[in-house]
């Protein structure tokens, strides 16, 4: 108690009473932001303006992936391919969507495909099969992810399993499919937690001196790409994977003329990613968290809105995708990645620095996969 009082006086010199008032104001603002996040997302377009017909969704049998697939097939008449690790769950999910889409008369449908993101062979096989069968993927939704447990050892290739599953496998899938359709749109599930790769580094120095931050500025930096990705899962694995998803989205149009990419911050959405989200008194049931029907609205926008409209929504001066992919916030608004106030050059996390790291991440990802026998030039 004494230590806490002293610390509060250092943070807020006005005394404990003033500190209490400030904390109340801060938490009130946070509560308001959470309420708005939970209930006021921008709705998807009522009319589909895209030319996309076929959408591949990883992690398509549950949560955000399933609801996105269901909405696309039933409401917008899209053909969706559900990529799932469990063949049985995938088939059941596809059958349910197919039945609902059929009764709606919208012309959409669903098909399952088994893909295991923890196995590069499985990912490569699925991508090559789709290419060989001339199945054109108009939109790839790299959605599958999980909450990693710190301490899990490196995989058989010596890689951090969470980084391999949530970034490298999606990178492999994306690059292979882009060879077949260079104008494919790639949508990635990122997270507001990726901002934690920047926020701690703009806080007062005493915070950095006393707190234990398990990652460097920007999360996916040179040190991690040289050493950290070859090891066990650490405490920053999830936010690092989400930062990598954002960085991947930024880099795709810079590497592939004609391609577009959007990394979506879903906000706090009730899914099965954590056990507590499935309880009777879950945050969703209490109204503190978006339900999945509301939570997928930004994703639907990212998939359906036309290329030109997304650039117009940025409200910036740029007019070309070759300058990089974009972010979409919890309200469904397009934004430039890494431009919030806490992404600062002085802290080593400014936009130019993150674009540089995004470029490096692409090069390293490509090199790692090629060394393991994937993404050969004669594909």
Short mmCIF file of C-alpha atoms in Angstrom, two decimals:
data_model
loop_
_atom_site.label_atom_id
_atom_site.label_comp_id
_atom_site.label_asym_id
_atom_site.label_seq_id
_atom_site.Cartn_x
_atom_site.Cartn_y
_atom_site.Cartn_z
CA UNK A 1 0.00 0.00 0.00
CA UNK A 2 2.83 2.38 0.93
CA UNK A 3 4.69 1.53 -2.28
CA UNK A 4 1.53 2.09 -4.32
CA UNK A 5 0.86 5.44 -2.67
CA UNK A 6 4.42 6.61 -3.33
CA UNK A 7 4.21 5.46 -6.93
CA UNK A 8 0.90 7.28 -7.47
CA UNK A 9 2.37 10.47 -6.02
CA UNK A 10 5.26 10.19 -8.47
CA UNK A 11 2.88 9.68 -11.36
CA UNK A 12 0.45 12.42 -10.24
CA UNK A 13 2.15 15.02 -8.00
CA UNK A 14 -1.25 16.48 -6.98
CA UNK A 15 -1.64 13.79 -4.34
CA UNK A 16 -3.67 10.64 -3.89
CA UNK A 17 -7.03 12.42 -4.03
CA UNK A 18 -6.16 14.09 -7.34
CA UNK A 19 -4.80 10.80 -8.57
CA UNK A 20 -8.06 9.08 -7.69
CA UNK A 21 -10.02 11.64 -9.70
CA UNK A 22 -7.71 11.23 -12.67
CA UNK A 23 -7.97 7.46 -12.51
CA UNK A 24 -11.76 7.69 -12.43
CA UNK A 25 -11.64 9.91 -15.52
CA UNK A 26 -9.29 7.53 -17.30
CA UNK A 27 -11.34 4.44 -16.51
CA UNK A 28 -14.55 6.25 -17.46
CA UNK A 29 -13.08 7.08 -20.85
CA UNK A 30 -11.90 3.50 -21.27
CA UNK A 31 -15.36 2.21 -20.37
CA UNK A 32 -16.95 4.57 -22.90
CA UNK A 33 -14.50 3.48 -25.59
CA UNK A 34 -15.25 -0.16 -24.82
CA UNK A 35 -18.99 0.49 -24.97
CA UNK A 36 -18.67 2.20 -28.34
CA UNK A 37 -16.42 -0.58 -29.57
CA UNK A 38 -18.97 -3.19 -28.54
CA UNK A 39 -22.03 -1.58 -30.05
CA UNK A 40 -21.29 0.90 -32.83
CA UNK A 41 -19.30 -0.67 -35.68
CA UNK A 42 -19.82 0.65 -39.18
CA UNK A 43 -22.16 -1.75 -41.03
CA UNK A 44 -21.11 -3.65 -44.15
CA UNK A 45 -22.18 -2.18 -47.49
CA UNK A 46 -25.82 -3.01 -48.25
CA UNK A 47 -24.89 -3.59 -51.89
CA UNK A 48 -21.88 -5.68 -52.86
CA UNK A 49 -19.66 -3.51 -55.06
CA UNK A 50 -16.86 -6.02 -55.49
CA UNK A 51 -16.26 -8.42 -58.36
CA UNK A 52 -15.18 -11.17 -55.99
CA UNK A 53 -16.95 -14.49 -56.31
CA UNK A 54 -14.84 -16.94 -54.32
CA UNK A 55 -13.45 -16.35 -50.83
CA UNK A 56 -11.08 -18.71 -48.97
CA UNK A 57 -11.21 -18.39 -45.18
CA UNK A 58 -8.76 -20.06 -42.80
CA UNK A 59 -10.22 -21.03 -39.45
CA UNK A 60 -13.60 -21.15 -41.16
CA UNK A 61 -15.45 -23.63 -38.97
CA UNK A 62 -15.99 -21.42 -35.92
CA UNK A 63 -16.03 -17.89 -34.54
CA UNK A 64 -15.19 -14.99 -36.83
CA UNK A 65 -14.28 -17.28 -39.73
CA UNK A 66 -17.58 -19.15 -39.65
CA UNK A 67 -19.78 -16.08 -39.24
CA UNK A 68 -17.93 -14.28 -42.04
CA UNK A 69 -18.38 -17.28 -44.33
CA UNK A 70 -22.04 -17.62 -43.41
CA UNK A 71 -22.77 -13.95 -44.03
CA UNK A 72 -20.93 -13.90 -47.35
CA UNK A 73 -22.72 -17.00 -48.65
CA UNK A 74 -26.22 -16.26 -47.35
CA UNK A 75 -26.44 -12.47 -47.69
CA UNK A 76 -24.07 -11.74 -50.55
CA UNK A 77 -24.20 -14.93 -52.61
CA UNK A 78 -20.47 -15.65 -52.43
CA UNK A 79 -18.84 -19.04 -52.83
CA UNK A 80 -16.82 -19.60 -49.68
CA UNK A 81 -14.17 -22.23 -49.05
CA UNK A 82 -13.69 -23.06 -45.38
CA UNK A 83 -10.13 -23.97 -44.50
CA UNK A 84 -10.03 -25.93 -41.22
CA UNK A 85 -7.73 -28.28 -39.35
CA UNK A 86 -10.54 -30.73 -38.46
CA UNK A 87 -12.04 -32.36 -41.53
CA UNK A 88 -15.24 -33.35 -39.68
CA UNK A 89 -15.85 -29.90 -38.18
CA UNK A 90 -15.09 -28.29 -41.52
CA UNK A 91 -17.59 -30.47 -43.36
CA UNK A 92 -20.29 -29.85 -40.74
CA UNK A 93 -19.77 -26.08 -40.92
CA UNK A 94 -19.86 -26.06 -44.72
CA UNK A 95 -23.04 -28.18 -44.77
CA UNK A 96 -24.77 -25.79 -42.35
CA UNK A 97 -23.85 -22.73 -44.41
CA UNK A 98 -24.73 -24.48 -47.67
CA UNK A 99 -28.18 -25.38 -46.36
CA UNK A 100 -28.90 -21.83 -45.17
CA UNK A 101 -27.56 -20.30 -48.38
CA UNK A 102 -29.67 -22.67 -50.44
CA UNK A 103 -32.85 -21.71 -48.64
CA UNK A 104 -32.07 -18.00 -48.99
CA UNK A 105 -31.88 -18.27 -52.78
CA UNK A 106 -28.89 -15.94 -52.99
CA UNK A 107 -26.78 -18.27 -55.09
CA UNK A 108 -23.95 -18.65 -52.59
CA UNK A 109 -22.53 -21.83 -51.13
CA UNK A 110 -19.77 -23.32 -49.01
CA UNK A 111 -17.20 -26.06 -49.45
CA UNK A 112 -14.70 -27.48 -46.92
CA UNK A 113 -10.99 -28.02 -47.36
CA UNK A 114 -8.64 -29.48 -44.76
CA UNK A 115 -5.63 -27.31 -43.97
CA UNK A 116 -3.32 -27.51 -40.97
CA UNK A 117 -1.42 -24.27 -40.45
CA UNK A 118 1.03 -26.00 -38.11
CA UNK A 119 2.21 -28.07 -41.10
CA UNK A 120 3.81 -26.25 -44.04
CA UNK A 121 3.30 -29.36 -46.20
CA UNK A 122 -0.45 -29.17 -45.62
CA UNK A 123 -0.55 -25.47 -46.47
CA UNK A 124 1.51 -25.90 -49.64
CA UNK A 125 -0.57 -28.89 -50.73
CA UNK A 126 -3.86 -26.99 -50.36
CA UNK A 127 -2.57 -23.94 -52.21
CA UNK A 128 -1.09 -26.00 -55.04
CA UNK A 129 -4.29 -28.04 -55.32
CA UNK A 130 -6.41 -24.90 -55.70
CA UNK A 131 -4.04 -23.58 -58.37
CA UNK A 132 -3.92 -26.93 -60.21
CA UNK A 133 -7.72 -27.17 -60.26
CA UNK A 134 -7.99 -23.61 -61.60
CA UNK A 135 -10.02 -22.47 -58.61
CA UNK A 136 -9.58 -18.71 -58.65
CA UNK A 137 -9.48 -17.24 -55.16
CA UNK A 138 -10.67 -13.64 -55.39
CA UNK A 139 -10.30 -12.92 -51.67
CA UNK A 140 -8.11 -14.74 -49.16
CA UNK A 141 -9.10 -14.16 -45.55
CA UNK A 142 -6.14 -15.15 -43.37
CA UNK A 143 -8.14 -15.48 -40.18
CA UNK A 144 -7.02 -18.54 -38.22
CA UNK A 145 -5.22 -17.83 -34.97
CA UNK A 146 -5.06 -18.78 -31.32
CA UNK A 147 -3.84 -17.61 -27.93
CA UNK A 148 -0.34 -19.10 -27.57
CA UNK A 149 0.89 -20.53 -24.29
CA UNK A 150 4.33 -19.29 -23.24
CA UNK A 151 6.99 -21.95 -22.90
CA UNK A 152 5.88 -24.26 -25.72
CA UNK A 153 9.14 -25.39 -27.37
CA UNK A 154 10.21 -24.75 -30.95
CA UNK A 155 8.66 -26.91 -33.66
CA UNK A 156 10.44 -29.58 -35.71
CA UNK A 157 12.01 -26.89 -37.91
CA UNK A 158 13.29 -24.97 -34.91
CA UNK A 159 10.73 -22.18 -35.30
CA UNK A 160 8.49 -20.45 -32.77
CA UNK A 161 5.26 -22.46 -33.36
CA UNK A 162 2.95 -19.48 -32.88
CA UNK A 163 4.85 -17.36 -35.39
CA UNK A 164 4.99 -20.25 -37.86
CA UNK A 165 1.26 -20.94 -37.54
CA UNK A 166 -0.09 -17.40 -37.53
CA UNK A 167 2.35 -15.71 -39.90
CA UNK A 168 4.61 -18.00 -41.91
CA UNK A 169 1.88 -20.45 -42.96
CA UNK A 170 -0.38 -17.60 -44.03
CA UNK A 171 2.57 -16.05 -45.88
CA UNK A 172 3.11 -19.35 -47.74
CA UNK A 173 -0.59 -19.64 -48.60
CA UNK A 174 -0.77 -16.02 -49.75
CA UNK A 175 2.32 -16.11 -51.95
CA UNK A 176 1.29 -19.33 -53.67
CA UNK A 177 -2.23 -18.12 -54.44
CA UNK A 178 -1.01 -14.72 -55.65
CA UNK A 179 0.93 -16.49 -58.38
CA UNK A 180 -2.37 -17.77 -59.71
CA UNK A 181 -4.34 -14.54 -59.19
CA UNK A 182 -2.06 -11.46 -58.97
CA UNK A 183 -5.09 -9.23 -58.31
CA UNK A 184 -6.29 -11.15 -55.26
CA UNK A 185 -7.34 -9.20 -52.19
CA UNK A 186 -5.83 -10.42 -48.93
CA UNK A 187 -7.64 -9.69 -45.67
CA UNK A 188 -5.91 -10.51 -42.40
CA UNK A 189 -7.21 -10.69 -38.84
CA UNK A 190 -4.95 -8.42 -36.84
CA UNK A 191 -5.77 -6.98 -33.42
CA UNK A 192 -5.60 -3.77 -31.46
CA UNK A 193 -3.08 -5.57 -29.28
CA UNK A 194 -0.46 -4.91 -31.97
CA UNK A 195 -0.34 -1.35 -30.59
CA UNK A 196 1.33 -2.83 -27.50
CA UNK A 197 4.41 -3.14 -29.70
CA UNK A 198 4.63 0.66 -29.51
CA UNK A 199 2.78 2.01 -26.47
CA UNK A 200 5.24 0.90 -23.73
CA UNK A 201 8.09 2.66 -25.52
CA UNK A 202 6.53 6.12 -25.30
CA UNK A 203 5.74 5.88 -21.58
CA UNK A 204 7.91 7.61 -18.95
CA UNK A 205 11.37 6.20 -18.50
CA UNK A 206 10.72 4.90 -14.96
CA UNK A 207 8.02 2.63 -16.39
CA UNK A 208 10.50 1.04 -18.78
CA UNK A 209 13.01 0.71 -15.96
CA UNK A 210 10.60 -1.11 -13.64
CA UNK A 211 8.36 -3.07 -16.02
CA UNK A 212 9.37 -6.30 -17.68
CA UNK A 213 8.60 -5.88 -21.39
CA UNK A 214 9.01 -9.23 -23.18
CA UNK A 215 9.62 -7.67 -26.60
CA UNK A 216 11.56 -4.94 -28.32
CA UNK A 217 10.14 -1.82 -29.92
CA UNK A 218 7.96 -2.84 -32.86
CA UNK A 219 7.90 -6.48 -31.68
CA UNK A 220 9.06 -7.96 -34.99
CA UNK A 221 12.48 -6.36 -35.18
CA UNK A 222 15.90 -7.44 -36.45
CA UNK A 223 16.76 -9.24 -33.22
CA UNK A 224 13.57 -11.30 -33.26
CA UNK A 225 13.90 -12.17 -36.95
CA UNK A 226 17.52 -13.20 -36.46
CA UNK A 227 17.21 -15.09 -33.18
CA UNK A 228 13.82 -14.91 -31.46
CA UNK A 229 11.77 -16.71 -34.10
CA UNK A 230 14.03 -19.73 -33.63
CA UNK A 231 12.90 -20.80 -30.21
CA UNK A 232 10.05 -21.39 -27.80
CA UNK A 233 6.91 -19.28 -27.45
CA UNK A 234 7.31 -16.28 -25.13
CA UNK A 235 4.89 -13.94 -23.40
CA UNK A 236 4.65 -11.56 -26.36
CA UNK A 237 3.77 -14.21 -28.95
CA UNK A 238 0.20 -13.12 -29.63
CA UNK A 239 0.84 -9.41 -30.02
CA UNK A 240 3.91 -10.19 -32.13
CA UNK A 241 1.84 -12.39 -34.46
CA UNK A 242 -0.79 -9.65 -34.77
CA UNK A 243 1.92 -7.08 -35.52
CA UNK A 244 3.28 -9.45 -38.17
CA UNK A 245 -0.20 -9.72 -39.70
CA UNK A 246 -0.37 -5.93 -39.96
CA UNK A 247 3.14 -5.75 -41.41
CA UNK A 248 2.34 -8.49 -43.92
CA UNK A 249 -0.75 -6.57 -45.08
CA UNK A 250 1.30 -3.41 -45.54
CA UNK A 251 3.92 -5.18 -47.63
CA UNK A 252 1.73 -7.28 -49.98
CA UNK A 253 0.77 -4.50 -52.46
CA UNK A 254 4.34 -3.19 -52.39
CA UNK A 255 5.53 -6.59 -53.61
CA UNK A 256 2.62 -7.50 -55.87
CA UNK A 257 1.32 -4.87 -58.28
CA UNK A 258 -2.41 -5.39 -58.62
CA UNK A 259 -2.91 -7.02 -55.22
CA UNK A 260 -4.67 -5.30 -52.33
CA UNK A 261 -4.45 -6.04 -48.62
CA UNK A 262 -6.34 -5.02 -45.49
CA UNK A 263 -5.49 -5.94 -41.89
CA UNK A 264 -8.57 -5.72 -39.67
CA UNK A 265 -8.72 -4.86 -35.97
CA UNK A 266 -11.87 -6.68 -34.88
CA UNK A 267 -12.05 -5.17 -31.44
CA UNK A 268 -13.07 -7.36 -28.51
CA UNK A 269 -15.20 -10.11 -30.05
CA UNK A 270 -16.67 -13.08 -28.21
CA UNK A 271 -15.28 -16.26 -29.78
CA UNK A 272 -13.81 -19.53 -28.54
CA UNK A 273 -10.22 -18.24 -28.57
CA UNK A 274 -10.25 -18.16 -24.73
CA UNK A 275 -12.27 -20.56 -22.49
CA UNK A 276 -13.77 -17.75 -20.36
CA UNK A 277 -15.53 -16.41 -23.47
CA UNK A 278 -17.75 -19.51 -23.56
CA UNK A 279 -19.13 -19.29 -20.01
CA UNK A 280 -22.68 -18.26 -19.07
CA UNK A 281 -21.33 -15.02 -17.59
CA UNK A 282 -19.01 -14.27 -20.48
CA UNK A 283 -18.18 -10.66 -21.39
CA UNK A 284 -20.39 -11.08 -24.46
CA UNK A 285 -23.38 -12.17 -22.38
CA UNK A 286 -22.84 -9.19 -20.08
CA UNK A 287 -22.71 -6.77 -23.00
CA UNK A 288 -19.05 -5.87 -22.52
CA UNK A 289 -17.84 -7.58 -25.67
CA UNK A 290 -19.08 -7.65 -29.23
CA UNK A 291 -20.90 -10.77 -30.25
CA UNK A 292 -19.54 -12.40 -33.37
CA UNK A 293 -22.44 -11.25 -35.56
CA UNK A 294 -21.48 -7.63 -34.84
CA UNK A 295 -17.76 -8.32 -34.66
CA UNK A 296 -17.42 -9.48 -38.27
CA UNK A 297 -18.84 -6.26 -39.72
CA UNK A 298 -15.39 -4.69 -40.32
CA UNK A 299 -14.25 -7.92 -41.98
CA UNK A 300 -17.23 -7.94 -44.34
CA UNK A 301 -16.41 -4.35 -45.27
CA UNK A 302 -12.77 -5.22 -45.87
CA UNK A 303 -13.80 -8.05 -48.19
CA UNK A 304 -16.57 -6.30 -50.15
CA UNK A 305 -15.67 -2.61 -50.48
CA UNK A 306 -14.13 -1.71 -53.83
CA UNK A 307 -10.42 -0.95 -54.11
CA UNK A 308 -10.94 2.71 -55.02
CA UNK A 309 -13.42 3.26 -52.20
CA UNK A 310 -11.00 1.92 -49.59
CA UNK A 311 -8.34 4.38 -50.73
CA UNK A 312 -10.86 7.23 -50.66
CA UNK A 313 -11.86 6.25 -47.14
CA UNK A 314 -8.27 6.75 -46.01
CA UNK A 315 -8.76 10.52 -46.30
CA UNK A 316 -5.09 10.84 -47.22
CA UNK A 317 -3.30 12.19 -50.27
CA UNK A 318 -2.13 8.89 -51.66
CA UNK A 319 -4.05 7.29 -54.50
CA UNK A 320 -2.28 4.02 -55.22
CA UNK A 321 -2.13 0.63 -53.54
CA UNK A 322 1.55 0.23 -54.41
CA UNK A 323 2.31 2.45 -51.42
CA UNK A 324 1.18 -0.39 -49.17
CA UNK A 325 -1.75 -2.23 -47.67
CA UNK A 326 -4.00 -0.59 -45.12
CA UNK A 327 -5.57 -1.16 -41.73
CA UNK A 328 -9.27 -1.21 -40.86
CA UNK A 329 -10.25 -0.21 -37.35
CA UNK A 330 -12.97 -1.64 -35.12
CA UNK A 331 -15.52 0.75 -36.61
CA UNK A 332 -14.86 -0.39 -40.17
CA UNK A 333 -12.92 2.73 -41.17
CA UNK A 334 -9.85 2.44 -43.40
CA UNK A 335 -6.62 3.81 -41.89
CA UNK A 336 -2.93 3.97 -42.62
CA UNK A 337 -1.08 1.45 -40.48
CA UNK A 338 1.30 2.60 -37.75
CA UNK A 339 0.09 6.22 -37.66
CA UNK A 340 -1.42 6.54 -34.18
CA UNK A 341 0.42 8.96 -31.90
CA UNK A 342 2.28 6.25 -30.00
CA UNK A 343 4.02 4.96 -33.14
CA UNK A 344 6.95 7.36 -32.85
CA UNK A 345 10.24 7.52 -34.72
CA UNK A 346 11.95 8.66 -31.52
CA UNK A 347 10.88 5.41 -29.83
CA UNK A 348 11.95 3.26 -32.78
CA UNK A 349 8.38 2.50 -33.87
CA UNK A 350 7.50 5.30 -36.31
CA UNK A 351 5.76 4.52 -39.59
CA UNK A 352 8.94 4.72 -41.68
CA UNK A 353 10.68 2.36 -39.26
CA UNK A 354 7.73 -0.08 -39.34
CA UNK A 355 7.65 0.00 -43.15
CA UNK A 356 11.34 -0.85 -43.10
CA UNK A 357 10.67 -3.76 -40.73
CA UNK A 358 7.71 -4.90 -42.86
CA UNK A 359 10.07 -5.11 -45.81
CA UNK A 360 12.56 -7.09 -43.74
CA UNK A 361 9.83 -9.42 -42.43
CA UNK A 362 8.79 -10.25 -46.00
CA UNK A 363 12.39 -11.00 -47.02
CA UNK A 364 13.06 -13.18 -43.98
CA UNK A 365 9.75 -15.05 -44.32
CA UNK A 366 10.45 -15.75 -47.97
CA UNK A 367 13.98 -16.94 -47.20
CA UNK A 368 12.89 -19.23 -44.35
CA UNK A 369 10.24 -20.91 -46.48
CA UNK A 370 12.57 -21.34 -49.45
CA UNK A 371 15.22 -22.91 -47.22
CA UNK A 372 12.57 -25.38 -46.10
CA UNK A 373 11.71 -26.29 -49.69
CA UNK A 374 8.69 -24.05 -50.37
CA UNK A 375 7.95 -21.21 -52.80
CA UNK A 376 10.32 -22.54 -55.45
CA UNK A 377 10.66 -20.33 -58.53
CA UNK A 378 9.41 -23.04 -60.91
CA UNK A 379 5.96 -23.38 -59.29
#
